[in-house]
Amino acid sequence: MSKAKSFAEQIEELQATSEKVSSYEKLFSKACEMNFGCNAKSIKKMLETNEEPCSSFETKMRSFFGLKTEKDMADFIAIMCTEHNLNYFKSNRENDKKTADVQG
C-alpha cells in the first residue's frame, strides 16, 4: 500500500507541474509565432471572437489610416483603389526604375 502524501509534498508536486505547463505554454506560443506570425494568445482571441486573420500589411494599413470597422476599410478601398491612383502608382514606379537604372 502506498504512503499518503503530506500537503507539503502535494504542493511541491503541483508547483513542479505548474512550472512544466508554463514552459510548455511558452514553447507553444513561440512555435505559433514562428509558424503563423502571431502568438498563441492572439490565435485564441481570434478563435473566440471568430475574427478573420489579416495580414501584417492590412494591420499596418488599418492602424496608420485609423480604419476601425469593415465600413472604414470598404470606404478606404473605394477611395484608394481607383484607376487614377493605379496609374499614378505605375508612373512613379516606372520613374523610380528609370532613375535607378541611370544611377546604377
mmCIF file of C-alpha atoms in Angstrom:
data_model
loop_
_atom_site.group_PDB
_atom_site.id
_atom_site.type_symbol
_atom_site.label_atom_id
_atom_site.label_comp_id
_atom_site.label_asym_id
_atom_site.label_seq_id
_atom_site.Cartn_x
_atom_site.Cartn_y
_atom_site.Cartn_z
ATOM 1 C CA MET A 1 0.000 0.000 0.000
ATOM 2 C CA SER A 2 1.344 3.426 -0.930
ATOM 3 C CA LYS A 3 2.057 6.002 1.668
ATOM 4 C CA ALA A 4 -0.268 9.039 1.726
ATOM 5 C CA LYS A 5 1.477 12.251 0.683
ATOM 6 C CA SER A 6 1.578 15.201 3.002
ATOM 7 C CA PHE A 7 0.135 18.543 1.974
ATOM 8 C CA ALA A 8 3.660 19.943 1.577
ATOM 9 C CA GLU A 9 4.589 17.148 -0.845
ATOM 10 C CA GLN A 10 1.373 17.637 -2.810
ATOM 11 C CA ILE A 11 2.013 21.381 -3.034
ATOM 12 C CA GLU A 12 5.585 20.765 -4.266
ATOM 13 C CA GLU A 13 4.278 18.410 -6.962
ATOM 14 C CA LEU A 14 1.656 20.945 -8.033
ATOM 15 C CA GLN A 15 4.278 23.697 -8.247
ATOM 16 C CA ALA A 16 6.588 21.490 -10.343
ATOM 17 C CA THR A 17 3.704 20.593 -12.654
ATOM 18 C CA SER A 18 2.721 24.253 -12.939
ATOM 19 C CA GLU A 19 6.272 25.193 -13.955
ATOM 20 C CA LYS A 20 6.273 22.489 -16.649
ATOM 21 C CA VAL A 21 2.916 23.653 -18.018
ATOM 22 C CA SER A 22 4.148 27.233 -18.061
ATOM 23 C CA SER A 23 7.263 26.288 -20.023
ATOM 24 C CA TYR A 24 5.155 24.240 -22.475
ATOM 25 C CA GLU A 25 2.841 27.223 -22.980
ATOM 26 C CA LYS A 26 5.828 29.437 -23.748
ATOM 27 C CA LEU A 27 7.182 26.897 -26.242
ATOM 28 C CA PHE A 28 3.783 26.587 -27.908
ATOM 29 C CA SER A 29 3.430 30.363 -28.165
ATOM 30 C CA LYS A 30 6.918 30.604 -29.686
ATOM 31 C CA ALA A 31 6.031 27.884 -32.221
ATOM 32 C CA CYS A 32 2.859 29.808 -33.140
ATOM 33 C CA GLU A 33 4.877 32.987 -33.692
ATOM 34 C CA MET A 34 7.365 31.151 -35.885
ATOM 35 C CA ASN A 35 4.713 29.399 -37.971
ATOM 36 C CA PHE A 36 1.793 31.822 -38.028
ATOM 37 C CA GLY A 37 3.284 35.223 -37.204
ATOM 38 C CA CYS A 38 1.272 35.710 -34.012
ATOM 39 C CA ASN A 39 1.394 34.292 -30.518
ATOM 40 C CA ALA A 40 -0.927 31.677 -29.026
ATOM 41 C CA LYS A 41 -2.883 34.312 -27.090
ATOM 42 C CA SER A 42 -3.721 36.156 -30.334
ATOM 43 C CA ILE A 43 -4.772 32.929 -32.042
ATOM 44 C CA LYS A 44 -7.010 32.049 -29.101
ATOM 45 C CA LYS A 45 -8.602 35.512 -29.237
ATOM 46 C CA MET A 46 -9.229 35.180 -32.989
ATOM 47 C CA LEU A 47 -10.859 31.791 -32.494
ATOM 48 C CA GLU A 48 -13.023 33.026 -29.616
ATOM 49 C CA THR A 49 -14.251 36.084 -31.495
ATOM 50 C CA ASN A 50 -14.388 34.362 -34.901
ATOM 51 C CA GLU A 51 -12.156 37.078 -36.331
ATOM 52 C CA GLU A 52 -10.712 36.529 -39.750
ATOM 53 C CA PRO A 53 -6.939 36.652 -39.649
ATOM 54 C CA CYS A 54 -5.447 39.565 -41.512
ATOM 55 C CA SER A 55 -2.009 40.129 -42.874
ATOM 56 C CA SER A 56 0.629 42.285 -41.287
ATOM 57 C CA PHE A 57 0.216 44.714 -44.193
ATOM 58 C CA GLU A 58 -3.514 45.048 -43.556
ATOM 59 C CA THR A 59 -2.921 45.508 -39.839
ATOM 60 C CA LYS A 60 -0.404 48.288 -40.522
ATOM 61 C CA MET A 61 -2.728 49.969 -43.041
ATOM 62 C CA ARG A 62 -5.649 49.860 -40.617
ATOM 63 C CA SER A 63 -3.503 51.303 -37.858
ATOM 64 C CA PHE A 64 -1.925 54.064 -39.986
ATOM 65 C CA PHE A 65 -5.205 55.261 -41.512
ATOM 66 C CA GLY A 66 -7.326 54.642 -38.389
ATOM 67 C CA LEU A 67 -9.574 52.090 -40.106
ATOM 68 C CA LYS A 68 -11.546 50.576 -37.234
ATOM 69 C CA THR A 69 -14.548 48.944 -38.924
ATOM 70 C CA GLU A 70 -15.197 46.991 -42.083
ATOM 71 C CA LYS A 71 -17.070 50.032 -43.424
ATOM 72 C CA ASP A 72 -13.959 52.161 -42.849
ATOM 73 C CA MET A 73 -11.939 49.622 -44.810
ATOM 74 C CA ALA A 74 -14.503 49.460 -47.642
ATOM 75 C CA ASP A 75 -14.580 53.274 -47.874
ATOM 76 C CA PHE A 76 -10.781 53.404 -47.895
ATOM 77 C CA ILE A 77 -10.601 50.839 -50.705
ATOM 78 C CA ALA A 78 -13.253 52.693 -52.720
ATOM 79 C CA ILE A 79 -11.251 55.904 -52.446
ATOM 80 C CA MET A 80 -7.745 54.494 -52.894
ATOM 81 C CA CYS A 81 -8.346 51.764 -55.477
ATOM 82 C CA THR A 82 -9.193 53.924 -58.451
ATOM 83 C CA GLU A 83 -7.798 53.939 -61.962
ATOM 84 C CA HIS A 84 -6.233 57.355 -61.281
ATOM 85 C CA ASN A 85 -4.312 56.095 -58.238
ATOM 86 C CA LEU A 86 -3.244 52.935 -60.068
ATOM 87 C CA ASN A 87 -1.862 54.997 -62.962
ATOM 88 C CA TYR A 88 -0.106 57.332 -60.502
ATOM 89 C CA PHE A 89 1.496 54.359 -58.740
ATOM 90 C CA LYS A 90 2.629 52.753 -62.001
ATOM 91 C CA SER A 91 4.005 56.065 -63.260
ATOM 92 C CA ASN A 92 6.014 56.650 -60.068
ATOM 93 C CA ARG A 93 7.303 53.079 -60.102
ATOM 94 C CA GLU A 94 8.418 53.491 -63.722
ATOM 95 C CA ASN A 95 10.124 56.827 -62.919
ATOM 96 C CA ASP A 96 11.897 55.285 -59.913
ATOM 97 C CA LYS A 97 13.073 52.387 -62.062
ATOM 98 C CA LYS A 98 14.412 54.732 -64.755
ATOM 99 C CA THR A 99 16.199 56.838 -62.119
ATOM 100 C CA ALA A 100 17.748 53.723 -60.567
ATOM 101 C CA ASP A 101 18.890 52.460 -63.978
ATOM 102 C CA VAL A 102 20.545 55.804 -64.753
ATOM 103 C CA GLN A 103 22.274 55.984 -61.342
ATOM 104 C CA GLY A 104 23.261 52.352 -61.032
#
